[in-house]
PDB file of C-alpha atoms in Angstrom:
ATOM      1  CA  MET Z   1      67.553  31.039 -17.344  1.00  0.00           C
ATOM      2  CA  GLN Z   2      64.724  30.535 -14.849  1.00  0.00           C
ATOM      3  CA  ALA Z   3      66.162  33.151 -12.493  1.00  0.00           C
ATOM      4  CA  THR Z   4      66.222  35.665 -15.337  1.00  0.00           C
ATOM      5  CA  GLN Z   5      62.586  34.935 -16.189  1.00  0.00           C
ATOM      6  CA  ALA Z   6      61.571  35.271 -12.542  1.00  0.00           C
ATOM      7  CA  ARG Z   7      63.408  38.603 -12.258  1.00  0.00           C
ATOM      8  CA  LYS Z   8      61.728  39.912 -15.406  1.00  0.00           C
ATOM      9  CA  LYS Z   9      58.312  38.869 -14.118  1.00  0.00           C
ATOM     10  CA  ASP Z  10      58.971  40.494 -10.741  1.00  0.00           C
ATOM     11  CA  THR Z  11      60.159  43.707 -12.404  1.00  0.00           C
ATOM     12  CA  ARG Z  12      57.089  43.827 -14.657  1.00  0.00           C
ATOM     13  CA  GLU Z  13      54.739  43.361 -11.698  1.00  0.00           C
ATOM     14  CA  LYS Z  14      56.444  46.196  -9.805  1.00  0.00           C
ATOM     15  CA  ILE Z  15      56.174  48.498 -12.826  1.00  0.00           C
ATOM     16  CA  GLU Z  16      52.470  47.701 -13.127  1.00  0.00           C
ATOM     17  CA  LEU Z  17      51.912  48.393  -9.418  1.00  0.00           C
ATOM     18  CA  GLY Z  18      53.675  51.731  -9.781  1.00  0.00           C
ATOM     19  CA  GLY Z  19      51.356  52.500 -12.675  1.00  0.00           C
ATOM     20  CA  LEU Z  20      48.373  51.920 -10.405  1.00  0.00           C
ATOM     21  CA  ILE Z  21      49.738  54.481  -7.944  1.00  0.00           C
ATOM     22  CA  ALA Z  22      50.082  57.005 -10.768  1.00  0.00           C
ATOM     23  CA  LYS Z  23      46.627  56.166 -12.154  1.00  0.00           C
ATOM     24  CA  ALA Z  24      45.104  56.789  -8.720  1.00  0.00           C
ATOM     25  CA  GLY Z  25      46.623  60.286  -8.727  1.00  0.00           C
ATOM     26  CA  LEU Z  26      49.025  59.495  -5.894  1.00  0.00           C
ATOM     27  CA  ARG Z  27      52.321  59.766  -7.772  1.00  0.00           C
ATOM     28  CA  TYR Z  28      53.720  62.570  -5.621  1.00  0.00           C
ATOM     29  CA  GLU Z  29      52.628  61.340  -2.207  1.00  0.00           C
ATOM     30  CA  LYS Z  30      55.198  60.180   0.328  1.00  0.00           C
ATOM     31  CA  ARG Z  31      55.971  56.474   0.307  1.00  0.00           C
ATOM     32  CA  ALA Z  32      55.107  56.118   4.001  1.00  0.00           C
ATOM     33  CA  LEU Z  33      51.641  57.529   3.321  1.00  0.00           C
ATOM     34  CA  LEU Z  34      51.092  55.172   0.394  1.00  0.00           C
ATOM     35  CA  LEU Z  35      52.188  52.180   2.427  1.00  0.00           C
ATOM     36  CA  GLY Z  36      49.962  53.244   5.316  1.00  0.00           C
ATOM     37  CA  MET Z  37      46.995  53.572   2.968  1.00  0.00           C
ATOM     38  CA  LEU Z  38      47.592  50.124   1.514  1.00  0.00           C
ATOM     39  CA  ILE Z  39      47.987  48.504   4.932  1.00  0.00           C
ATOM     40  CA  ASP Z  40      44.809  50.205   6.131  1.00  0.00           C
ATOM     41  CA  ALA Z  41      42.916  49.026   3.055  1.00  0.00           C
ATOM     42  CA  ARG Z  42      44.184  45.471   3.511  1.00  0.00           C
ATOM     43  CA  GLN Z  43      42.955  45.504   7.114  1.00  0.00           C
ATOM     44  CA  ARG Z  44      39.567  46.912   6.075  1.00  0.00           C
ATOM     45  CA  ILE Z  45      38.966  44.311   3.365  1.00  0.00           C
ATOM     46  CA  THR Z  46      40.108  41.331   5.432  1.00  0.00           C
ATOM     47  CA  GLY Z  47      36.909  39.569   6.373  1.00  0.00           C
ATOM     48  CA  ASP Z  48      34.703  42.366   5.031  1.00  0.00           C
ATOM     49  CA  ASP Z  49      33.214  41.336   1.712  1.00  0.00           C
ATOM     50  CA  ASN Z  50      31.129  44.525   1.499  1.00  0.00           C
ATOM     51  CA  GLU Z  51      34.210  46.750   1.739  1.00  0.00           C
ATOM     52  CA  ARG Z  52      36.075  44.572  -0.760  1.00  0.00           C
ATOM     53  CA  THR Z  53      33.140  44.825  -3.189  1.00  0.00           C
ATOM     54  CA  ARG Z  54      32.849  48.597  -2.704  1.00  0.00           C
ATOM     55  CA  LEU Z  55      36.528  49.169  -3.436  1.00  0.00           C
ATOM     56  CA  MET Z  56      36.452  46.753  -6.371  1.00  0.00           C
ATOM     57  CA  LYS Z  57      33.643  48.770  -7.985  1.00  0.00           C
ATOM     58  CA  ILE Z  58      35.611  51.991  -7.578  1.00  0.00           C
ATOM     59  CA  GLY Z  59      38.622  50.395  -9.265  1.00  0.00           C
ATOM     60  CA  GLU Z  60      36.592  48.875 -12.074  1.00  0.00           C
ATOM     61  CA  GLN Z  61      34.987  52.251 -12.788  1.00  0.00           C
ATOM     62  CA  ALA Z  62      38.406  53.906 -12.893  1.00  0.00           C
ATOM     63  CA  PHE Z  63      39.686  51.319 -15.375  1.00  0.00           C
ATOM     64  CA  GLY Z  64      36.522  51.761 -17.442  1.00  0.00           C
ATOM     65  CA  ARG Z  65      37.131  55.497 -17.823  1.00  0.00           C
ATOM     66  CA  ASP Z  66      40.663  55.029 -19.122  1.00  0.00           C
ATOM     67  CA  PRO Z  67      41.667  52.334 -21.609  1.00  0.00           C
ATOM     68  CA  ASP Z  68      45.127  51.933 -20.008  1.00  0.00           C
TER      69      ASP Z  68
END
């Protein structure tokens, strides 16, 4: 039973992450590009609170424009 719950949770998280890609307007980009962008962003925010804050504001504004 626990394995089923864990699988459902994992699947739901992956669906939500895919939704973020679509919401950002990147649905049709190549997977390698998307992964590269995410790795680059992770490197830029590691240890850089200003960059983390800047990107957080962009995301919050995007969520504020669309009730999804």
